[in-house]
mmCIF file of C-alpha atoms in Angstrom:
data_model
loop_
_atom_site.group_PDB
_atom_site.id
_atom_site.type_symbol
_atom_site.label_atom_id
_atom_site.label_comp_id
_atom_site.label_asym_id
_atom_site.label_seq_id
_atom_site.Cartn_x
_atom_site.Cartn_y
_atom_site.Cartn_z
ATOM 1 C CA UNK S 7 12.907 26.964 7.242
ATOM 2 C CA UNK S 8 11.401 27.190 10.709
ATOM 3 C CA UNK S 9 13.160 25.611 13.698
ATOM 4 C CA UNK S 10 12.445 21.954 14.253
ATOM 5 C CA UNK S 11 9.909 21.364 17.025
ATOM 6 C CA UNK S 12 6.946 19.148 17.801
ATOM 7 C CA UNK S 13 4.494 19.506 14.932
ATOM 8 C CA UNK S 14 0.988 18.147 14.713
ATOM 9 C CA UNK S 15 -0.375 17.287 11.276
ATOM 10 C CA UNK S 16 -4.153 17.094 11.396
ATOM 11 C CA UNK S 17 -6.679 16.377 8.678
ATOM 12 C CA UNK S 18 -6.232 13.417 6.373
ATOM 13 C CA UNK S 19 -2.819 11.761 6.298
ATOM 14 C CA UNK S 20 -2.366 9.511 3.263
ATOM 15 C CA UNK S 21 -0.003 6.886 4.647
ATOM 16 C CA UNK S 22 -0.992 4.773 1.644
ATOM 17 C CA UNK S 23 -3.607 5.003 -1.095
ATOM 18 C CA UNK S 24 -6.143 3.314 1.177
ATOM 19 C CA UNK S 25 -4.507 3.930 4.570
ATOM 20 C CA UNK S 26 -5.773 7.305 5.766
ATOM 21 C CA UNK S 27 -5.081 8.544 9.297
ATOM 22 C CA UNK S 28 -6.550 11.548 11.081
ATOM 23 C CA UNK S 29 -3.239 12.918 12.346
ATOM 24 C CA UNK S 30 0.441 12.399 12.936
ATOM 25 C CA UNK S 31 3.162 14.186 14.871
ATOM 26 C CA UNK S 32 6.711 15.108 14.069
ATOM 27 C CA UNK S 33 8.981 14.779 17.100
ATOM 28 C CA UNK S 34 12.697 15.489 16.721
ATOM 29 C CA UNK S 35 12.176 15.397 12.970
ATOM 30 C CA UNK S 36 10.624 11.913 12.981
ATOM 31 C CA UNK S 37 7.118 10.672 12.320
ATOM 32 C CA UNK S 38 5.055 9.254 15.154
ATOM 33 C CA UNK S 39 1.401 8.342 15.380
ATOM 34 C CA UNK S 40 1.491 8.383 19.173
ATOM 35 C CA UNK S 41 0.592 11.663 20.850
ATOM 36 C CA UNK S 42 3.753 13.058 22.490
ATOM 37 C CA UNK S 43 3.877 14.439 26.007
ATOM 38 C CA UNK S 44 5.073 17.812 24.754
ATOM 39 C CA UNK S 45 2.551 20.187 23.296
ATOM 40 C CA UNK S 46 3.008 20.912 19.592
ATOM 41 C CA UNK S 47 4.481 24.256 18.657
ATOM 42 C CA UNK S 48 2.214 24.328 15.615
ATOM 43 C CA UNK S 49 -0.659 22.401 14.066
ATOM 44 C CA UNK S 50 -0.799 22.090 10.301
ATOM 45 C CA UNK S 51 -3.986 21.034 8.595
ATOM 46 C CA UNK S 52 -4.833 19.588 5.209
ATOM 47 C CA UNK S 53 -4.325 16.484 3.125
ATOM 48 C CA UNK S 54 -0.839 15.101 3.775
ATOM 49 C CA UNK S 55 1.291 13.001 1.445
ATOM 50 C CA UNK S 56 4.811 11.636 1.826
ATOM 51 C CA UNK S 57 7.286 13.980 0.174
ATOM 52 C CA UNK S 58 7.019 13.547 -3.586
ATOM 53 C CA UNK S 59 9.648 11.625 -5.541
ATOM 54 C CA UNK S 60 11.342 12.727 -8.752
ATOM 55 C CA UNK S 61 13.026 9.523 -9.889
ATOM 56 C CA UNK S 62 14.858 11.164 -12.801
ATOM 57 C CA UNK S 63 16.319 14.546 -11.957
ATOM 58 C CA UNK S 64 19.739 16.199 -12.260
ATOM 59 C CA UNK S 65 20.856 18.528 -9.477
ATOM 60 C CA UNK S 66 24.114 20.294 -10.255
ATOM 61 C CA UNK S 67 23.676 20.121 -14.016
ATOM 62 C CA UNK S 68 22.423 22.417 -16.752
ATOM 63 C CA UNK S 69 22.482 22.291 -20.543
ATOM 64 C CA UNK S 70 26.240 22.942 -20.587
ATOM 65 C CA UNK S 71 27.445 20.640 -17.816
ATOM 66 C CA UNK S 72 28.180 21.006 -14.113
ATOM 67 C CA UNK S 73 26.991 24.164 -12.334
ATOM 68 C CA UNK S 74 28.205 25.893 -9.189
ATOM 69 C CA UNK S 75 26.843 25.409 -5.664
ATOM 70 C CA UNK S 76 24.596 28.459 -5.746
ATOM 71 C CA UNK S 77 22.882 27.217 -8.906
ATOM 72 C CA UNK S 78 22.631 23.682 -7.537
ATOM 73 C CA UNK S 79 21.047 25.046 -4.374
ATOM 74 C CA UNK S 80 18.459 26.993 -6.384
ATOM 75 C CA UNK S 81 17.614 23.854 -8.348
ATOM 76 C CA UNK S 82 17.150 21.816 -5.181
ATOM 77 C CA UNK S 83 15.063 24.537 -3.532
ATOM 78 C CA UNK S 84 12.811 24.749 -6.585
ATOM 79 C CA UNK S 85 12.179 21.011 -6.381
ATOM 80 C CA UNK S 86 11.588 21.201 -2.629
ATOM 81 C CA UNK S 87 9.069 24.009 -2.932
ATOM 82 C CA UNK S 88 7.188 21.956 -5.541
ATOM 83 C CA UNK S 89 6.882 19.158 -2.966
ATOM 84 C CA UNK S 90 9.721 16.946 -4.216
ATOM 85 C CA UNK S 91 11.594 15.798 -1.134
ATOM 86 C CA UNK S 92 13.311 12.698 -2.543
ATOM 87 C CA UNK S 93 15.300 12.766 -5.783
ATOM 88 C CA UNK S 94 16.992 9.964 -7.642
ATOM 89 C CA UNK S 95 19.694 12.036 -9.302
ATOM 90 C CA UNK S 96 20.066 10.214 -12.599
ATOM 91 C CA UNK S 97 23.568 11.415 -13.433
ATOM 92 C CA UNK S 98 25.444 14.612 -12.655
ATOM 93 C CA UNK S 99 28.920 15.901 -13.419
ATOM 94 C CA UNK S 100 28.862 17.982 -10.208
ATOM 95 C CA UNK S 101 29.846 16.892 -6.730
ATOM 96 C CA UNK S 102 26.666 17.403 -4.713
ATOM 97 C CA UNK S 103 27.650 15.541 -1.531
ATOM 98 C CA UNK S 104 27.447 18.807 0.402
ATOM 99 C CA UNK S 105 23.643 18.658 -0.025
ATOM 100 C CA UNK S 106 23.570 15.684 2.367
ATOM 101 C CA UNK S 107 24.517 18.072 5.187
ATOM 102 C CA UNK S 108 21.612 20.419 4.431
ATOM 103 C CA UNK S 109 18.429 19.458 6.255
ATOM 104 C CA UNK S 110 16.516 22.080 4.279
ATOM 105 C CA UNK S 111 17.192 20.435 0.895
ATOM 106 C CA UNK S 112 15.689 17.291 -0.666
ATOM 107 C CA UNK S 113 17.352 13.959 -0.058
ATOM 108 C CA UNK S 114 19.385 12.715 -3.032
ATOM 109 C CA UNK S 115 19.988 9.179 -4.251
ATOM 110 C CA UNK S 116 22.829 9.580 -6.731
ATOM 111 C CA UNK S 117 23.654 7.500 -9.787
ATOM 112 C CA UNK S 118 27.139 8.999 -10.052
ATOM 113 C CA UNK S 119 28.127 10.497 -13.388
ATOM 114 C CA UNK S 120 26.690 9.374 -16.726
ATOM 115 C CA UNK S 121 28.776 6.797 -18.594
ATOM 116 C CA UNK S 122 28.626 7.318 -22.368
ATOM 117 C CA UNK S 123 30.368 6.236 -25.542
ATOM 118 C CA UNK S 124 32.992 8.654 -26.857
ATOM 119 C CA UNK S 125 31.358 11.596 -28.664
ATOM 120 C CA UNK S 126 27.943 9.985 -28.258
ATOM 121 C CA UNK S 127 26.286 12.197 -25.676
ATOM 122 C CA UNK S 128 25.874 15.789 -24.523
ATOM 123 C CA UNK S 129 29.210 17.516 -24.124
ATOM 124 C CA UNK S 130 30.568 17.892 -20.549
ATOM 125 C CA UNK S 131 28.005 15.509 -19.065
ATOM 126 C CA UNK S 132 29.521 12.050 -19.018
ATOM 127 C CA UNK S 133 32.578 9.910 -18.719
ATOM 128 C CA UNK S 134 33.097 9.290 -22.437
ATOM 129 C CA UNK S 135 34.768 5.921 -22.912
ATOM 130 C CA UNK S 136 35.030 2.892 -25.164
ATOM 131 C CA UNK S 137 33.463 -0.533 -24.500
ATOM 132 C CA UNK S 138 36.620 -2.086 -23.069
ATOM 133 C CA UNK S 139 36.505 0.342 -20.156
ATOM 134 C CA UNK S 140 32.788 0.116 -19.448
ATOM 135 C CA UNK S 141 32.921 -2.442 -16.641
ATOM 136 C CA UNK S 142 35.633 -0.578 -14.749
ATOM 137 C CA UNK S 143 33.751 2.696 -14.962
ATOM 138 C CA UNK S 144 30.484 1.046 -13.951
ATOM 139 C CA UNK S 145 32.129 -0.411 -10.855
ATOM 140 C CA UNK S 146 33.738 2.931 -9.984
ATOM 141 C CA UNK S 147 30.464 4.853 -10.330
ATOM 142 C CA UNK S 148 28.679 2.181 -8.302
ATOM 143 C CA UNK S 149 31.098 2.865 -5.456
ATOM 144 C CA UNK S 150 30.739 6.627 -5.919
ATOM 145 C CA UNK S 151 26.942 6.713 -6.122
ATOM 146 C CA UNK S 152 24.117 5.776 -3.781
ATOM 147 C CA UNK S 153 23.159 2.397 -5.157
ATOM 148 C CA UNK S 154 22.640 3.322 -8.807
ATOM 149 C CA UNK S 155 24.721 3.597 -11.994
ATOM 150 C CA UNK S 156 23.582 5.487 -15.105
ATOM 151 C CA UNK S 157 24.546 4.351 -18.606
ATOM 152 C CA UNK S 158 23.758 6.095 -21.886
ATOM 153 C CA UNK S 159 22.276 3.223 -23.858
ATOM 154 C CA UNK S 160 21.728 4.995 -27.167
ATOM 155 C CA UNK S 161 22.263 8.348 -28.813
ATOM 156 C CA UNK S 162 22.498 9.740 -32.299
ATOM 157 C CA UNK S 163 25.213 8.160 -34.430
ATOM 158 C CA UNK S 164 26.177 11.019 -36.702
ATOM 159 C CA UNK S 165 27.646 8.666 -39.267
ATOM 160 C CA UNK S 166 24.374 6.759 -39.540
ATOM 161 C CA UNK S 167 22.248 9.880 -39.101
ATOM 162 C CA UNK S 168 19.936 8.206 -36.580
ATOM 163 C CA UNK S 169 19.701 6.843 -33.058
ATOM 164 C CA UNK S 170 21.909 3.809 -32.491
ATOM 165 C CA UNK S 171 22.938 1.611 -29.581
ATOM 166 C CA UNK S 172 26.149 2.709 -27.864
ATOM 167 C CA UNK S 173 27.464 -0.599 -26.488
ATOM 168 C CA UNK S 174 27.911 -4.212 -27.611
ATOM 169 C CA UNK S 175 26.026 -6.785 -25.579
ATOM 170 C CA UNK S 176 29.090 -8.438 -24.028
ATOM 171 C CA UNK S 177 30.381 -5.117 -22.698
ATOM 172 C CA UNK S 178 26.970 -4.346 -21.192
ATOM 173 C CA UNK S 179 26.757 -7.744 -19.511
ATOM 174 C CA UNK S 180 30.190 -7.326 -17.949
ATOM 175 C CA UNK S 181 29.474 -3.753 -16.823
ATOM 176 C CA UNK S 182 26.080 -4.486 -15.280
ATOM 177 C CA UNK S 183 27.515 -7.530 -13.501
ATOM 178 C CA UNK S 184 30.328 -5.334 -12.133
ATOM 179 C CA UNK S 185 27.837 -2.757 -10.826
ATOM 180 C CA UNK S 186 25.665 -5.464 -9.296
ATOM 181 C CA UNK S 187 28.719 -6.917 -7.559
ATOM 182 C CA UNK S 188 29.169 -3.523 -5.888
ATOM 183 C CA UNK S 189 25.563 -3.600 -4.697
ATOM 184 C CA UNK S 190 24.247 -1.065 -7.215
ATOM 185 C CA UNK S 191 21.363 -1.188 -9.640
ATOM 186 C CA UNK S 192 21.846 0.031 -13.210
ATOM 187 C CA UNK S 193 19.645 2.257 -15.303
ATOM 188 C CA UNK S 194 20.093 3.433 -18.867
ATOM 189 C CA UNK S 195 19.035 6.354 -21.017
ATOM 190 C CA UNK S 196 17.244 4.844 -24.016
ATOM 191 C CA UNK S 197 15.132 6.462 -26.710
ATOM 192 C CA UNK S 198 15.243 3.838 -29.462
ATOM 193 C CA UNK S 199 14.243 0.184 -29.639
ATOM 194 C CA UNK S 200 17.567 -1.147 -30.900
ATOM 195 C CA UNK S 201 19.435 -0.739 -27.594
ATOM 196 C CA UNK S 202 16.830 -2.484 -25.466
ATOM 197 C CA UNK S 203 17.334 -6.235 -26.204
ATOM 198 C CA UNK S 204 21.017 -6.205 -25.242
ATOM 199 C CA UNK S 205 20.299 -4.173 -22.099
ATOM 200 C CA UNK S 206 17.559 -6.600 -21.116
ATOM 201 C CA UNK S 207 19.783 -9.607 -21.724
ATOM 202 C CA UNK S 208 22.569 -7.983 -19.708
ATOM 203 C CA UNK S 209 20.354 -7.613 -16.634
ATOM 204 C CA UNK S 210 19.415 -3.926 -16.663
ATOM 205 C CA UNK S 211 17.270 -2.844 -13.701
ATOM 206 C CA UNK S 212 15.563 0.241 -15.130
ATOM 207 C CA UNK S 213 15.242 2.170 -18.376
ATOM 208 C CA UNK S 214 14.851 5.935 -18.588
ATOM 209 C CA UNK S 215 12.472 7.394 -21.206
ATOM 210 C CA UNK S 216 11.793 3.945 -22.737
ATOM 211 C CA UNK S 217 10.137 5.414 -25.827
ATOM 212 C CA UNK S 218 11.425 2.484 -27.879
ATOM 213 C CA UNK S 219 9.489 -0.207 -26.022
ATOM 214 C CA UNK S 220 7.533 -2.460 -28.391
ATOM 215 C CA UNK S 221 4.846 -5.139 -28.085
ATOM 216 C CA UNK S 222 7.566 -7.757 -28.558
ATOM 217 C CA UNK S 223 9.777 -6.426 -25.749
ATOM 218 C CA UNK S 224 7.163 -5.468 -23.176
ATOM 219 C CA UNK S 225 6.435 -9.037 -21.923
ATOM 220 C CA UNK S 226 10.121 -9.659 -21.187
ATOM 221 C CA UNK S 227 10.429 -6.332 -19.346
ATOM 222 C CA UNK S 228 7.398 -7.236 -17.259
ATOM 223 C CA UNK S 229 8.609 -10.764 -16.534
ATOM 224 C CA UNK S 230 11.979 -9.503 -15.300
ATOM 225 C CA UNK S 231 10.548 -6.565 -13.364
ATOM 226 C CA UNK S 232 12.523 -3.930 -15.262
ATOM 227 C CA UNK S 233 11.113 -0.536 -14.284
ATOM 228 C CA UNK S 234 10.694 2.473 -16.562
ATOM 229 C CA UNK S 235 10.770 6.190 -15.806
ATOM 230 C CA UNK S 236 9.152 7.733 -18.898
ATOM 231 C CA UNK S 237 9.913 11.449 -18.272
ATOM 232 C CA UNK S 238 6.961 12.460 -20.447
ATOM 233 C CA UNK S 239 7.501 16.166 -19.800
ATOM 234 C CA UNK S 240 10.856 15.693 -21.490
ATOM 235 C CA UNK S 241 9.483 13.569 -24.340
ATOM 236 C CA UNK S 242 7.166 16.512 -25.090
ATOM 237 C CA UNK S 243 10.253 18.362 -26.388
ATOM 238 C CA UNK S 244 10.946 15.799 -29.139
ATOM 239 C CA UNK S 245 9.103 17.680 -31.937
ATOM 240 C CA UNK S 246 11.140 20.826 -31.291
ATOM 241 C CA UNK S 247 14.362 18.807 -31.237
ATOM 242 C CA UNK S 248 13.323 17.103 -34.469
ATOM 243 C CA UNK S 249 12.673 20.445 -36.131
ATOM 244 C CA UNK S 250 16.139 21.614 -35.157
ATOM 245 C CA UNK S 251 17.852 18.553 -36.633
ATOM 246 C CA UNK S 252 15.712 18.170 -39.754
ATOM 247 C CA UNK S 253 18.176 19.635 -42.251
ATOM 248 C CA UNK S 254 21.203 17.650 -41.120
ATOM 249 C CA UNK S 255 19.654 14.427 -39.771
ATOM 250 C CA UNK S 256 16.260 13.843 -41.414
ATOM 251 C CA UNK S 257 16.098 10.150 -40.466
ATOM 252 C CA UNK S 258 16.784 10.972 -36.807
ATOM 253 C CA UNK S 259 14.187 13.746 -36.871
ATOM 254 C CA UNK S 260 11.544 11.434 -38.309
ATOM 255 C CA UNK S 261 12.424 8.787 -35.754
ATOM 256 C CA UNK S 262 12.070 11.250 -32.855
ATOM 257 C CA UNK S 263 8.653 12.348 -34.129
ATOM 258 C CA UNK S 264 7.462 8.735 -34.310
ATOM 259 C CA UNK S 265 8.605 8.058 -30.768
ATOM 260 C CA UNK S 266 6.823 11.192 -29.583
ATOM 261 C CA UNK S 267 3.610 10.362 -31.421
ATOM 262 C CA UNK S 268 3.220 6.984 -29.699
ATOM 263 C CA UNK S 269 4.548 8.006 -26.262
ATOM 264 C CA UNK S 270 1.263 7.610 -24.382
ATOM 265 C CA UNK S 271 0.467 4.295 -26.065
ATOM 266 C CA UNK S 272 3.953 3.020 -25.184
ATOM 267 C CA UNK S 273 3.691 3.913 -21.499
ATOM 268 C CA UNK S 274 0.108 2.701 -21.281
ATOM 269 C CA UNK S 275 0.959 -0.661 -22.796
ATOM 270 C CA UNK S 276 3.930 -1.037 -20.443
ATOM 271 C CA UNK S 277 1.787 -0.252 -17.417
ATOM 272 C CA UNK S 278 -1.009 -2.571 -18.520
ATOM 273 C CA UNK S 279 1.524 -5.396 -18.830
ATOM 274 C CA UNK S 280 2.675 -4.881 -15.244
ATOM 275 C CA UNK S 281 5.927 -2.994 -15.859
ATOM 276 C CA UNK S 282 6.617 -0.706 -12.873
ATOM 277 C CA UNK S 283 6.308 2.954 -13.926
ATOM 278 C CA UNK S 284 7.670 5.830 -11.849
ATOM 279 C CA UNK S 285 7.584 9.616 -12.023
ATOM 280 C CA UNK S 286 10.657 11.472 -13.270
ATOM 281 C CA UNK S 287 10.993 14.849 -14.950
ATOM 282 C CA UNK S 288 14.557 14.908 -16.369
ATOM 283 C CA UNK S 289 14.972 18.356 -14.842
ATOM 284 C CA UNK S 290 18.405 19.902 -14.825
ATOM 285 C CA UNK S 291 19.519 19.499 -18.416
ATOM 286 C CA UNK S 292 17.511 21.819 -20.592
ATOM 287 C CA UNK S 293 14.326 21.291 -18.560
ATOM 288 C CA UNK S 294 13.278 23.394 -15.575
ATOM 289 C CA UNK S 295 13.085 22.001 -12.065
ATOM 290 C CA UNK S 296 9.824 21.735 -10.143
ATOM 291 C CA UNK S 297 7.775 19.880 -12.795
ATOM 292 C CA UNK S 298 6.810 16.833 -10.740
ATOM 293 C CA UNK S 299 3.079 17.698 -10.625
ATOM 294 C CA UNK S 300 2.987 18.041 -14.399
ATOM 295 C CA UNK S 301 4.639 14.646 -14.856
ATOM 296 C CA UNK S 302 2.076 12.963 -12.594
ATOM 297 C CA UNK S 303 -0.696 14.360 -14.788
ATOM 298 C CA UNK S 304 1.142 13.170 -17.900
ATOM 299 C CA UNK S 305 1.002 9.596 -16.621
ATOM 300 C CA UNK S 306 -2.795 9.784 -16.460
ATOM 301 C CA UNK S 307 -2.798 10.784 -20.129
ATOM 302 C CA UNK S 308 -0.954 7.519 -20.753
ATOM 303 C CA UNK S 309 -3.744 5.582 -19.054
ATOM 304 C CA UNK S 310 -2.738 5.315 -15.397
ATOM 305 C CA UNK S 311 -5.523 6.059 -12.955
ATOM 306 C CA UNK S 312 -5.053 9.134 -10.733
ATOM 307 C CA UNK S 313 -4.201 6.932 -7.753
ATOM 308 C CA UNK S 314 -1.711 4.889 -9.794
ATOM 309 C CA UNK S 315 -0.040 8.052 -11.072
ATOM 310 C CA UNK S 316 0.076 9.466 -7.554
ATOM 311 C CA UNK S 317 1.602 6.240 -6.224
ATOM 312 C CA UNK S 318 4.298 6.490 -8.907
ATOM 313 C CA UNK S 319 5.443 9.718 -7.229
ATOM 314 C CA UNK S 320 4.875 8.701 -3.606
ATOM 315 C CA UNK S 321 4.260 5.340 -1.948
ATOM 316 C CA UNK S 322 5.369 3.011 -4.744
ATOM 317 C CA UNK S 323 8.344 5.160 -5.739
ATOM 318 C CA UNK S 324 9.649 5.341 -2.182
ATOM 319 C CA UNK S 325 9.330 1.587 -1.765
ATOM 320 C CA UNK S 326 11.187 1.001 -5.044
ATOM 321 C CA UNK S 327 14.007 3.296 -3.954
ATOM 322 C CA UNK S 328 14.174 1.791 -0.495
ATOM 323 C CA UNK S 329 13.124 4.933 1.350
ATOM 324 C CA UNK S 330 10.278 5.174 3.877
ATOM 325 C CA UNK S 331 7.080 7.117 3.533
ATOM 326 C CA UNK S 332 4.960 8.262 6.469
ATOM 327 C CA UNK S 333 5.771 5.368 8.781
ATOM 328 C CA UNK S 334 6.601 5.303 12.470
ATOM 329 C CA UNK S 335 10.107 6.641 13.046
ATOM 330 C CA UNK S 336 10.663 7.766 9.445
ATOM 331 C CA UNK S 337 11.953 11.273 8.672
ATOM 332 C CA UNK S 338 9.068 13.725 8.800
ATOM 333 C CA UNK S 339 9.128 14.588 5.083
ATOM 334 C CA UNK S 340 5.637 15.446 3.912
ATOM 335 C CA UNK S 341 3.584 17.815 1.804
ATOM 336 C CA UNK S 342 0.168 19.291 2.599
ATOM 337 C CA UNK S 343 -2.589 20.186 0.154
ATOM 338 C CA UNK S 344 -5.977 21.854 0.397
ATOM 339 C CA UNK S 345 -7.860 18.913 -1.119
ATOM 340 C CA UNK S 346 -7.559 15.178 -1.682
ATOM 341 C CA UNK S 347 -4.966 14.671 -4.451
ATOM 342 C CA UNK S 348 -6.442 11.261 -5.214
ATOM 343 C CA UNK S 349 -9.604 13.020 -6.368
ATOM 344 C CA UNK S 350 -7.919 15.904 -8.186
ATOM 345 C CA UNK S 351 -4.252 15.604 -9.106
ATOM 346 C CA UNK S 352 -4.123 19.265 -10.046
ATOM 347 C CA UNK S 353 -3.741 20.164 -6.371
ATOM 348 C CA UNK S 354 -0.191 18.748 -6.525
ATOM 349 C CA UNK S 355 0.874 21.939 -8.281
ATOM 350 C CA UNK S 356 -0.084 24.029 -5.231
ATOM 351 C CA UNK S 357 1.241 22.599 -1.945
ATOM 352 C CA UNK S 358 0.128 24.607 1.074
ATOM 353 C CA UNK S 359 2.978 23.440 3.336
ATOM 354 C CA UNK S 360 6.193 21.515 2.871
ATOM 355 C CA UNK S 361 7.740 19.808 5.900
ATOM 356 C CA UNK S 362 11.276 18.423 5.583
ATOM 357 C CA UNK S 363 12.985 16.679 8.484
ATOM 358 C CA UNK S 364 10.276 18.010 10.749
ATOM 359 C CA UNK S 365 10.805 21.631 9.750
ATOM 360 C CA UNK S 366 8.325 23.747 7.849
ATOM 361 C CA UNK S 367 9.964 25.087 4.699
#
């Protein structure tokens, strides 16, 4: 990255979907809308957005578990170069605290390590425990993370041959209460419908994937403000997964195909009911990093308008996560494009400049 200096951003600065400024400056790595006394060392032009948000990403993780620092760095750089400057890391077995000291890498909001039922998740990913220990682990991960805890709400039960809930309702209620007492919100991986009522009753704050949402459950999710992060670029892999499990788990395979087939209808119905929807890619398991632009487009296929889909990766997402956008005094984290992304979301795939902490990447 270039050295930090006074930068001038000129063109159209999208502070909000309807709040468009002509310019801003970065001084000492912070946003200001007041012209500084010092002359800028460079002027960047274009359409500026707050750094994009990937609200479901895994830095430090691949398909086999934790990865080394060099691999983690490459993952983070790939996301940064795609314009993602804020990541909610939705579970990682790696210690990535060192990234906080790197001003050239995206900012991470960690959910600690996944918490899963014994032998009911991907090997080497999670703390694998039984229900009696769930509250203690939730509290510990709340203290270890950055305001979030990640549960695995359902996974394939090999005895049943299909997706099944991982936790009894009383254990979930105790665990979510324990995390809340530590000041953390709780999210859960959920594909199926069966795990959702107990999670809702227990006070869950967010659901990842949420392919099992139904007409009966959607009103309660909306009433309680439970957000979803659909990860549609990940849901696109369901048919291939189903093909691979067909011989051994035909019921599970059929179930996964049904969830995939109605994915856009599910997300569209949730959004129409007022459920908050945010952009997340699920990068870092078997999925590549840098897919945030593709996920924004996927949300429009589910019925969100281009501006709504863009907000789910920028203004709204940052507000939900408690991080500033392009406001006075905020870190100068922004992305520039050749054209107005509100008019053509495809430009998100080709940022012309990325500025992180006031430095040009």
